[in-house]
Tab-separated table of C-alpha atoms and ligand atoms in Angstrom:
chain	number	residue	atom	x	y	z
A	290	MET	CA	-14.891	-15.398	7.815
A	291	ASN	CA	-12.202	-16.848	10.063
A	292	PRO	CA	-11.826	-14.489	13.038
A	293	ALA	CA	-8.712	-16.224	14.408
A	294	PRO	CA	-5.963	-14.162	12.707
A	295	TYR	CA	-7.644	-10.922	13.714
A	296	ALA	CA	-8.148	-12.088	17.311
A	297	SER	CA	-4.514	-13.060	17.608
A	298	ARG	CA	-3.430	-9.633	16.291
A	299	ARG	CA	-5.642	-7.944	18.893
A	300	GLU	CA	-4.038	-10.059	21.563
A	301	HIS	CA	-0.572	-9.214	20.304
A	302	LEU	CA	-1.383	-5.500	20.336
A	303	ARG	CA	-2.753	-5.706	23.888
A	304	THR	CA	0.509	-7.333	24.946
A	305	LYS	CA	2.440	-4.470	23.385
A	306	MET	CA	0.202	-1.910	25.128
A	307	GLN	CA	0.733	-3.657	28.509
A	308	HIS	CA	-2.004	-1.572	30.094
A	309	GLY	CA	-4.540	1.086	29.147
A	310	ILE	CA	-7.301	1.413	26.600
A	311	ALA	CA	-7.035	1.751	22.823
A	312	VAL	CA	-9.620	3.379	20.556
A	313	ILE	CA	-9.238	2.479	16.890
A	314	PRO	CA	-11.929	3.892	14.592
A	315	SER	CA	-12.574	2.765	11.056
A	316	ALA	CA	-12.595	5.353	8.266
A	317	PRO	CA	-15.518	7.707	7.606
A	318	GLU	CA	-17.527	7.536	4.413
A	319	VAL	CA	-16.480	10.323	2.051
A	320	VAL	CA	-18.791	12.291	-0.239
A	321	ARG	CA	-17.632	12.508	-3.843
A	322	ASN	CA	-20.258	14.973	-5.020
A	323	ALA	CA	-23.837	15.751	-4.054
A	324	ASP	CA	-25.192	12.562	-2.487
A	325	ALA	CA	-22.719	10.177	-4.172
A	326	HIS	CA	-19.943	8.702	-2.057
A	327	TYR	CA	-16.507	7.428	-2.961
A	328	ASP	CA	-16.349	3.663	-2.730
A	329	TYR	CA	-15.986	2.915	0.924
A	330	ARG	CA	-12.536	1.884	2.145
A	331	TYR	CA	-12.142	0.934	5.808
A	332	ASP	CA	-9.185	2.139	7.817
A	333	SER	CA	-6.242	-0.242	7.425
A	334	HIS	CA	-5.373	-0.439	11.145
A	335	PHE	CA	-8.987	-1.085	12.029
A	336	TYR	CA	-9.444	-3.792	9.413
A	337	TYR	CA	-6.125	-5.434	10.315
A	338	LEU	CA	-7.459	-5.932	13.828
A	339	THR	CA	-11.074	-6.817	13.046
A	340	GLY	CA	-11.728	-8.022	9.493
A	341	PHE	CA	-14.881	-5.878	9.769
A	342	ALA	CA	-15.589	-3.872	6.625
A	343	GLU	CA	-18.625	-1.759	7.540
A	344	PRO	CA	-18.378	2.003	8.092
A	345	GLU	CA	-19.330	3.583	11.429
A	346	ALA	CA	-17.342	1.107	13.468
A	347	VAL	CA	-14.854	1.506	16.299
A	348	LEU	CA	-12.670	-1.060	18.027
A	349	ILE	CA	-11.869	-0.710	21.731
A	350	LEU	CA	-9.118	-2.788	23.293
A	351	VAL	CA	-8.529	-2.929	27.003
A	352	ALA	CA	-5.151	-4.315	28.059
A	353	GLY	CA	-4.008	-5.478	31.478
A	354	ASP	CA	-5.578	-7.898	33.976
A	355	LYS	CA	-9.035	-7.874	32.438
A	356	PRO	CA	-8.392	-7.790	28.699
A	357	GLN	CA	-11.321	-6.959	26.465
A	358	SER	CA	-11.997	-6.587	22.794
A	359	LEU	CA	-15.112	-4.548	22.040
A	360	LEU	CA	-16.764	-3.489	18.809
A	361	PHE	CA	-19.080	-0.533	18.301
A	362	CYS	CA	-20.997	-0.810	15.034
A	363	ARG	CA	-24.240	-0.014	13.244
A	364	GLU	CA	-27.400	-1.702	14.459
A	365	LYS	CA	-29.600	-3.828	12.244
A	366	ASN	CA	-32.026	-1.563	10.391
A	367	ALA	CA	-34.674	-3.153	8.179
A	368	GLU	CA	-35.451	0.106	6.411
A	369	ARG	CA	-31.842	1.044	5.638
A	370	GLU	CA	-31.015	-2.516	4.623
A	371	ILE	CA	-33.696	-2.365	1.918
A	372	TRP	CA	-31.844	0.609	0.400
A	373	ASP	CA	-28.196	-0.017	1.231
A	374	GLY	CA	-27.970	-3.750	1.807
A	375	PHE	CA	-26.978	-6.071	4.592
A	376	ARG	CA	-25.339	-4.940	7.793
A	377	PHE	CA	-24.282	-7.339	10.515
A	378	GLY	CA	-25.751	-5.554	13.487
A	379	VAL	CA	-24.404	-5.782	16.984
A	380	ALA	CA	-25.042	-9.401	18.009
A	381	ALA	CA	-23.962	-11.031	14.734
A	382	ALA	CA	-20.871	-8.840	14.507
A	383	ARG	CA	-19.838	-9.887	17.999
A	384	ASP	CA	-20.310	-13.590	17.244
A	385	GLU	CA	-18.934	-13.730	13.695
A	386	PHE	CA	-15.890	-11.582	14.366
A	387	GLY	CA	-15.102	-12.907	17.821
A	388	PHE	CA	-15.429	-9.879	20.106
A	389	ASP	CA	-16.050	-10.115	23.837
A	390	ALA	CA	-18.957	-7.716	23.392
A	391	ALA	CA	-20.415	-5.352	20.822
A	392	TYR	CA	-22.551	-2.219	21.203
A	393	PRO	CA	-24.464	0.168	18.960
A	394	ILE	CA	-22.209	2.922	17.643
A	395	ALA	CA	-24.620	5.499	19.090
A	396	GLN	CA	-23.550	4.395	22.587
A	397	LEU	CA	-19.862	4.968	21.976
A	398	ASP	CA	-19.382	8.220	23.907
A	399	GLU	CA	-21.347	7.103	26.925
A	400	LYS	CA	-19.554	3.735	27.138
A	401	LEU	CA	-16.135	5.209	26.479
A	402	ILE	CA	-16.498	7.551	29.439
A	403	GLU	CA	-17.050	4.455	31.591
A	404	LEU	CA	-14.342	2.381	29.960
A	405	MET	CA	-11.684	5.098	30.171
A	406	GLY	CA	-12.194	5.433	33.908
A	407	ASN	CA	-9.076	4.395	35.850
A	408	GLN	CA	-7.194	3.417	32.713
A	409	PRO	CA	-3.661	4.830	32.940
A	410	VAL	CA	-3.113	5.340	29.204
A	411	LEU	CA	-5.355	6.230	26.282
A	412	PHE	CA	-3.992	4.930	22.975
A	413	TYR	CA	-5.399	6.004	19.635
A	414	PRO	CA	-4.149	7.180	16.206
A	415	VAL	CA	-3.112	10.617	17.479
A	416	GLY	CA	-3.322	13.511	15.032
A	417	ARG	CA	-4.724	11.520	12.125
A	418	ASN	CA	-8.216	12.998	12.310
A	419	ALA	CA	-8.982	16.309	14.006
A	420	THR	CA	-12.552	15.265	14.812
A	421	TRP	CA	-11.338	12.217	16.704
A	422	ASP	CA	-8.638	14.211	18.495
A	423	ALA	CA	-11.261	16.666	19.736
A	424	ARG	CA	-13.795	13.961	20.578
A	425	LEU	CA	-11.426	11.873	22.664
A	426	LEU	CA	-10.077	14.902	24.532
A	427	ARG	CA	-13.646	15.920	25.292
A	428	LEU	CA	-14.486	12.430	26.567
A	429	ARG	CA	-11.357	12.421	28.700
A	430	GLU	CA	-12.546	15.675	30.268
A	431	ALA	CA	-15.879	14.014	30.961
A	432	VAL	CA	-14.038	11.227	32.810
A	433	LYS	CA	-12.124	13.847	34.813
A	434	ALA	CA	-15.425	15.353	35.868
A	435	ARG	CA	-16.020	12.123	37.763
A	436	SER	CA	-12.965	12.522	39.934
A	437	ARG	CA	-15.112	13.168	43.026
A	438	ASN	CA	-16.285	9.555	42.649
A	439	GLY	CA	-12.652	8.488	42.843
A	440	ILE	CA	-12.376	7.827	39.103
A	441	ARG	CA	-9.207	8.871	37.332
A	442	ALA	CA	-8.949	9.765	33.654
A	443	PRO	CA	-6.024	8.423	31.571
A	444	HIS	CA	-3.081	10.649	32.482
A	445	GLU	CA	-1.188	9.743	29.339
A	446	ILE	CA	-2.167	9.746	25.668
A	447	ARG	CA	-0.084	7.659	23.274
A	448	ASP	CA	-0.116	7.072	19.550
A	449	ILE	CA	-1.188	3.485	18.816
A	450	CYS	CA	0.166	3.757	15.270
A	451	ASP	CA	3.778	3.078	16.279
A	452	ALA	CA	2.965	-0.343	17.720
A	453	LEU	CA	0.603	-1.166	14.870
A	454	GLY	CA	3.133	-0.060	12.273
A	455	GLU	CA	5.728	-2.474	13.637
A	456	MET	CA	3.203	-5.306	13.767
A	457	ARG	CA	1.965	-4.717	10.248
A	458	LEU	CA	5.504	-4.540	8.911
A	459	ILE	CA	5.964	-8.283	9.496
A	460	LYS	CA	3.298	-10.099	7.533
A	461	ASP	CA	1.674	-13.236	8.957
A	462	THR	CA	0.732	-16.266	6.861
A	463	HIS	CA	-2.858	-15.082	6.458
A	464	GLU	CA	-1.640	-11.788	5.013
A	465	LEU	CA	0.953	-13.407	2.764
A	466	ASP	CA	-1.641	-15.699	1.297
A	467	ILE	CA	-3.739	-12.672	0.296
A	468	MET	CA	-0.718	-10.744	-0.971
A	469	ARG	CA	0.370	-13.648	-3.170
A	470	ARG	CA	-3.118	-13.800	-4.671
A	471	ALA	CA	-3.234	-10.027	-5.200
A	472	ALA	CA	0.163	-10.183	-6.926
A	473	HIS	CA	-1.005	-13.060	-9.097
A	474	ILE	CA	-4.071	-11.133	-10.282
A	475	SER	CA	-2.011	-8.020	-11.011
A	476	CYS	CA	0.480	-10.066	-13.041
A	477	ALA	CA	-2.389	-11.403	-15.128
A	478	ALA	CA	-3.572	-7.815	-15.674
A	479	HIS	CA	-0.135	-6.713	-16.896
A	480	ARG	CA	0.057	-9.671	-19.279
A	481	ARG	CA	-3.404	-8.792	-20.539
A	482	ALA	CA	-2.334	-5.182	-21.126
A	483	MET	CA	0.723	-6.341	-23.095
A	484	ARG	CA	-1.388	-8.596	-25.280
A	485	PHE	CA	-4.025	-5.919	-25.849
A	486	THR	CA	-1.909	-2.848	-26.604
A	487	ARG	CA	-1.819	-1.511	-30.181
A	488	ALA	CA	-0.845	1.848	-31.665
A	489	GLY	CA	-3.855	4.131	-32.040
A	490	GLN	CA	-5.534	3.048	-28.829
A	491	HIS	CA	-5.800	5.491	-25.957
A	492	GLU	CA	-4.123	4.962	-22.624
A	493	TYR	CA	-7.529	4.618	-20.966
A	494	GLU	CA	-8.397	1.654	-23.180
A	495	VAL	CA	-5.423	-0.190	-21.733
A	496	GLU	CA	-6.431	0.991	-18.242
A	497	ALA	CA	-9.851	-0.570	-18.845
A	498	GLU	CA	-8.190	-3.933	-19.576
A	499	LEU	CA	-6.295	-3.751	-16.271
A	500	LEU	CA	-9.423	-2.938	-14.297
A	501	HIS	CA	-11.340	-5.674	-16.089
A	502	GLU	CA	-8.760	-8.260	-15.114
A	503	PHE	CA	-8.642	-7.088	-11.480
A	504	CYS	CA	-12.383	-7.064	-11.126
A	505	ARG	CA	-13.086	-10.385	-12.769
A	506	HIS	CA	-10.899	-12.040	-10.128
A	507	GLY	CA	-12.751	-10.369	-7.273
A	508	ALA	CA	-10.281	-7.530	-6.753
A	509	ARG	CA	-12.830	-4.764	-7.194
A	510	HIS	CA	-10.470	-1.835	-6.776
A	511	PRO	CA	-6.992	-0.852	-7.808
A	512	ALA	CA	-4.698	-0.290	-4.819
A	513	TYR	CA	-3.920	3.194	-6.202
A	514	THR	CA	-4.779	5.112	-9.356
A	515	SER	CA	-3.301	3.241	-12.304
A	516	ILE	CA	-0.586	5.007	-14.257
A	517	VAL	CA	-0.850	4.217	-17.971
A	518	ALA	CA	1.726	6.473	-19.561
A	519	GLY	CA	2.698	6.351	-23.218
A	520	GLY	CA	5.840	7.996	-24.589
A	521	ALA	CA	6.830	11.250	-22.832
A	522	ASN	CA	4.046	10.821	-20.271
A	523	ALA	CA	6.165	8.139	-18.599
A	524	CYS	CA	8.563	10.895	-17.499
A	525	THR	CA	5.845	12.350	-15.258
A	526	LEU	CA	6.176	10.148	-12.208
A	527	HIS	CA	2.578	10.416	-11.006
A	528	TYR	CA	0.909	10.727	-14.429
A	529	VAL	CA	-2.721	9.658	-14.101
A	530	GLY	CA	-4.362	11.522	-17.010
A	531	ASN	CA	-4.359	8.263	-19.001
A	532	ASP	CA	-6.093	9.900	-21.957
A	533	ALA	CA	-3.427	10.209	-24.671
A	534	PRO	CA	-3.259	8.127	-27.857
A	535	LEU	CA	-0.542	5.468	-28.036
A	536	ARG	CA	1.969	5.853	-30.825
A	537	ASP	CA	3.942	3.306	-32.715
A	538	GLY	CA	7.575	3.598	-31.665
A	539	ASP	CA	6.754	4.764	-28.124
A	540	LEU	CA	7.108	2.855	-24.892
A	541	LEU	CA	4.159	2.376	-22.572
A	542	LEU	CA	4.781	2.472	-18.809
A	543	ILE	CA	2.071	0.879	-16.692
A	544	ASP	CA	2.169	1.147	-12.899
A	545	ALA	CA	-0.913	-0.685	-11.686
A	546	GLY	CA	-1.861	-3.175	-9.006
A	547	CYS	CA	-5.075	-4.440	-7.508
A	548	GLU	CA	-6.185	-4.373	-3.914
A	549	LEU	CA	-7.491	-7.709	-2.692
A	550	ASP	CA	-9.202	-8.042	0.695
A	551	GLY	CA	-7.408	-4.931	1.893
A	552	TYR	CA	-3.932	-5.786	0.541
A	553	ALA	CA	-2.120	-3.938	-2.212
A	554	SER	CA	0.017	-5.145	-5.047
A	555	ASP	CA	2.168	-2.655	-6.926
A	556	ILE	CA	3.694	-3.574	-10.295
A	557	THR	CA	5.285	-1.507	-13.038
A	558	ARG	CA	6.121	-2.808	-16.477
A	559	THR	CA	7.338	-0.835	-19.468
A	560	PHE	CA	6.998	-2.240	-22.968
A	561	PRO	CA	6.939	-1.051	-26.596
A	562	VAL	CA	3.560	-0.139	-28.079
A	563	SER	CA	4.624	-1.837	-31.325
A	564	GLY	CA	5.785	-5.028	-29.611
A	565	SER	CA	9.500	-4.439	-30.384
A	566	PHE	CA	11.983	-2.236	-28.538
A	567	ASN	CA	14.132	0.017	-30.716
A	568	ALA	CA	17.882	0.103	-30.075
A	569	ALA	CA	17.900	3.176	-27.810
A	570	GLN	CA	14.911	1.956	-25.791
A	571	LYS	CA	16.521	-1.428	-25.381
A	572	ASP	CA	19.807	0.097	-24.174
A	573	VAL	CA	18.046	2.047	-21.442
A	574	TYR	CA	15.736	-0.839	-20.589
A	575	GLU	CA	18.574	-3.302	-20.050
A	576	ILE	CA	20.250	-0.878	-17.645
A	577	VAL	CA	17.096	-0.468	-15.552
A	578	LEU	CA	16.535	-4.226	-15.582
A	579	ALA	CA	20.112	-4.900	-14.459
A	580	ALA	CA	19.640	-2.340	-11.680
A	581	GLN	CA	16.485	-4.104	-10.622
A	582	TYR	CA	18.172	-7.526	-10.539
A	583	ALA	CA	20.984	-6.052	-8.434
A	584	ALA	CA	18.472	-4.526	-6.033
A	585	ILE	CA	16.560	-7.808	-5.748
A	586	ALA	CA	19.804	-9.646	-4.972
A	587	ALA	CA	20.471	-7.165	-2.151
A	588	ALA	CA	17.023	-7.626	-0.588
A	589	ARG	CA	17.971	-10.307	1.925
A	590	PRO	CA	17.580	-10.748	5.673
A	591	GLY	CA	20.317	-8.942	7.555
A	592	ARG	CA	20.934	-6.410	4.809
A	593	HIS	CA	19.840	-2.830	5.440
A	594	TRP	CA	16.759	-1.181	3.994
A	595	ASN	CA	18.903	1.043	1.810
A	596	ASP	CA	21.101	-1.714	0.356
A	597	PRO	CA	18.790	-2.505	-2.603
A	598	HIS	CA	18.635	1.221	-3.414
A	599	ASP	CA	22.423	1.544	-3.276
A	600	ALA	CA	22.868	-1.553	-5.433
A	601	ALA	CA	20.455	-0.200	-8.048
A	602	LEU	CA	22.082	3.226	-7.992
A	603	ARG	CA	25.544	1.879	-8.795
A	604	ILE	CA	24.248	0.049	-11.874
A	605	LEU	CA	22.186	3.032	-12.975
A	606	ALA	CA	25.118	5.422	-12.515
A	607	GLN	CA	27.369	3.236	-14.693
A	608	GLY	CA	24.569	2.949	-17.244
A	609	PHE	CA	24.037	6.702	-17.348
A	610	ILE	CA	27.768	7.165	-17.960
A	611	ASP	CA	27.670	4.603	-20.794
A	612	LEU	CA	24.676	6.388	-22.328
A	613	LYS	CA	26.519	9.741	-22.075
A	614	LEU	CA	23.817	11.071	-19.780
A	615	CYS	CA	26.296	11.562	-16.926
A	616	GLN	CA	30.024	12.260	-16.942
A	617	GLY	CA	32.788	11.041	-14.661
A	618	SER	CA	33.155	7.895	-12.565
A	619	VAL	CA	30.406	5.947	-10.818
A	620	ASP	CA	31.606	7.341	-7.492
A	621	SER	CA	31.607	10.916	-8.734
A	622	VAL	CA	28.148	10.537	-10.275
A	623	LEU	CA	26.866	9.185	-6.962
A	624	GLU	CA	28.703	11.839	-4.974
A	625	SER	CA	27.478	14.767	-7.092
A	626	GLU	CA	24.012	13.209	-7.436
A	627	SER	CA	24.011	14.095	-11.131
A	628	TYR	CA	22.040	10.855	-11.654
A	629	LYS	CA	19.039	12.602	-10.065
A	630	GLN	CA	18.284	14.314	-13.375
A	631	PHE	CA	17.228	10.853	-14.604
A	632	TYR	CA	16.434	8.906	-11.420
A	633	MET	CA	14.856	11.014	-8.708
A	634	HIS	CA	12.931	8.545	-6.553
A	635	ARG	CA	13.881	5.787	-4.170
A	636	THR	CA	14.019	2.126	-5.152
A	637	GLY	CA	11.080	0.941	-3.074
A	638	HIS	CA	8.803	1.139	-0.070
A	639	TRP	CA	7.077	-1.193	2.344
A	640	LEU	CA	3.996	-2.810	0.827
A	641	GLY	CA	0.939	-4.185	2.607
A	642	MET	CA	-2.559	-2.951	3.327
A	643	ASP	CA	-1.413	0.487	2.221
A	644	VAL	CA	0.541	0.650	-0.994
A	645	HIS	CA	3.109	2.784	0.814
A	646	ASP	CA	2.777	0.706	3.916
A	647	VAL	CA	3.416	1.478	7.551
A	648	GLY	CA	6.618	0.672	9.438
A	649	GLU	CA	9.743	2.680	10.124
A	650	TYR	CA	12.623	2.714	7.647
A	651	LYS	CA	15.203	3.790	10.210
A	652	ILE	CA	15.764	2.661	13.775
A	653	GLY	CA	17.859	4.910	16.002
A	654	GLY	CA	18.941	6.925	12.974
A	655	GLN	CA	20.201	3.858	11.046
A	656	TRP	CA	18.534	2.128	8.097
A	657	ARG	CA	16.827	-0.874	9.622
A	658	LYS	CA	17.747	-4.468	8.771
A	659	LEU	CA	15.521	-6.500	6.495
A	660	GLU	CA	13.777	-9.408	8.246
A	661	PRO	CA	11.743	-12.395	7.069
A	662	GLY	CA	8.086	-11.448	6.677
A	663	MET	CA	8.722	-7.920	5.446
A	664	THR	CA	7.246	-7.081	2.036
A	665	LEU	CA	8.564	-4.303	-0.141
A	666	THR	CA	8.668	-3.081	-3.692
A	667	ILE	CA	11.799	-2.939	-5.830
A	668	GLU	CA	11.356	-0.331	-8.514
A	669	PRO	CA	14.294	1.400	-10.155
A	670	GLY	CA	13.646	3.563	-13.200
A	671	CYS	CA	15.041	6.086	-15.613
A	672	TYR	CA	13.210	9.163	-16.903
A	673	ILE	CA	14.883	11.121	-19.679
A	674	ARG	CA	13.294	14.472	-20.429
A	675	PRO	CA	14.504	16.494	-23.430
A	676	ALA	CA	17.512	18.594	-22.443
A	677	ASP	CA	20.628	20.032	-24.039
A	678	ASN	CA	22.874	17.540	-22.233
A	679	VAL	CA	20.878	14.522	-23.447
A	680	PRO	CA	21.484	12.627	-26.722
A	681	ARG	CA	18.456	13.192	-28.923
A	682	GLU	CA	17.614	9.511	-29.446
A	683	LEU	CA	17.034	9.131	-25.690
A	684	TRP	CA	14.552	11.983	-25.335
A	685	ASN	CA	11.248	11.076	-23.661
A	686	ILE	CA	12.214	7.540	-22.747
A	687	GLY	CA	10.695	6.753	-19.360
A	688	ILE	CA	11.168	3.289	-17.882
A	689	ARG	CA	10.393	1.748	-14.499
A	690	ILE	CA	10.387	-1.928	-13.563
A	691	GLU	CA	8.668	-2.698	-10.265
A	692	ASP	CA	8.183	-5.981	-8.452
A	693	ASP	CA	6.871	-6.911	-5.024
A	694	ALA	CA	9.129	-9.032	-2.830
A	695	LEU	CA	8.836	-10.900	0.439
A	696	ILE	CA	11.953	-11.218	2.565
A	697	THR	CA	12.389	-14.896	3.479
A	698	ALA	CA	14.808	-16.695	5.796
A	699	SER	CA	17.185	-17.421	2.926
A	700	GLY	CA	16.706	-14.400	0.645
A	701	ASN	CA	13.515	-13.254	-0.957
A	702	GLU	CA	10.499	-14.398	-2.910
A	703	VAL	CA	9.448	-12.174	-5.802
A	704	LEU	CA	5.656	-12.240	-5.622
A	705	THR	CA	5.152	-10.703	-9.061
A	706	GLN	CA	7.392	-12.803	-11.247
A	707	ASP	CA	4.544	-13.857	-13.550
A	708	ALA	CA	4.593	-10.443	-15.219
A	709	PRO	CA	7.212	-10.687	-17.999
A	710	LYS	CA	10.086	-8.221	-17.767
A	711	THR	CA	12.976	-9.352	-19.944
A	712	VAL	CA	13.118	-7.883	-23.447
A	713	ASN	CA	12.740	-11.362	-24.922
A	714	ASP	CA	9.826	-12.396	-22.731
A	715	ILE	CA	7.947	-9.151	-23.418
A	716	GLU	CA	8.542	-9.255	-27.176
A	717	GLU	CA	7.621	-12.927	-27.262
A	718	LEU	CA	4.335	-12.387	-25.412
A	719	MET	CA	3.423	-9.455	-27.639
A	720	ARG	CA	4.341	-11.406	-30.806
A	721	HIS	CA	2.249	-14.456	-30.079
A	722	GLU	CA	-1.000	-12.805	-29.167
B	70	LIG	N1	2.453	2.920	-7.467
B	70	LIG	C1	3.020	3.703	-6.451
B	70	LIG	C2	4.434	3.423	-6.289
B	70	LIG	O1	5.012	2.733	-7.098
B	70	LIG	O2	5.043	3.796	-5.323
B	71	MN	MN1	3.999	1.397	-8.422
B	72	MN	MN1	5.706	1.307	-5.654
């Protein structure tokens, strides 16, 4: 554990706060059923600032003349550790993770009442968790009750998420190293799925191959529920049933990425179950791929967030006209939005600790400019449901091609280029294995 990147983020955040106190809790454990819990996932803001993965933990930052970084966490507990495993405890957490001080979580309320005293601003993730909203308001009232001792409660409450969102939007070298590794593992999983897939298997058998590949590289969890969608299922954007048999002649759309040390990867590939695209599938595929290349070319520093989307849309609109899915000119298809029958989502999103990561898309009402250090997905698609206005041979073709990109000083770096996506590369990989 190298605490340095986390300490420097805490310092950066304190600088942005200028003064006041910030309370940043980790996530609660969540019951799945009876006494079984979902796998624990820490809060992304909390982990970004601490690197501390245990539940029941809260970070306190004090900005201003006497800056402090404090952790509240579980105490050592020999009995619980026999059942549940190691926990750092207060002293080791302070030393290993580089806090000025650490305290038992049970002391949080009492200490917070002291720490909030005479702080002008209370920062926390406002409105994200009703229990925390109520708790912090109650503690602030408890500080007010001390006013006869000359102690003032914070007179302002501000959402810490805005500042954290802007920080997390620009990835540092420590984060990029993890994201490159996560992308690398996910590419290997997609290649594995392509090699494995055969007609007659079920979607969940391919899902198992993805999870196997993630896990064997230390990425124990997918960053989101994997979509393994054969044939018509690919036209359901958030299909996660993953239980249908795969049929010769169908395409298989896989949207899957691992989470590694808190960072997501997010890749979609679409390939033929049989190993060979038929003519209609290939026609649609080449259009989506061309749209994706155009979007990638537009993802450069200085360009606006929406430019990759607009670039993809123009190619898709022309393609839909060529396929007789849309009528008119590219401009009229864009103007009337008739393309939305076949392409109804946007071309990407910020990517980071959360698969749909934090950070604003518009500043002052305008799409923001892309800057080095931003990471985003580029994921055009085409989803053709049966309809009277659709040529029969195109029915139920659903295709998306999604890569993860880092904006660099000179353009971009595609982090997920090891997952094949040209028709030739896919057919070649599926032929040789
Ligand atoms: N896998 C979620 C997305 O592509 O946005
Ligand atoms: Mn995806
Ligand atoms: Mn995505």
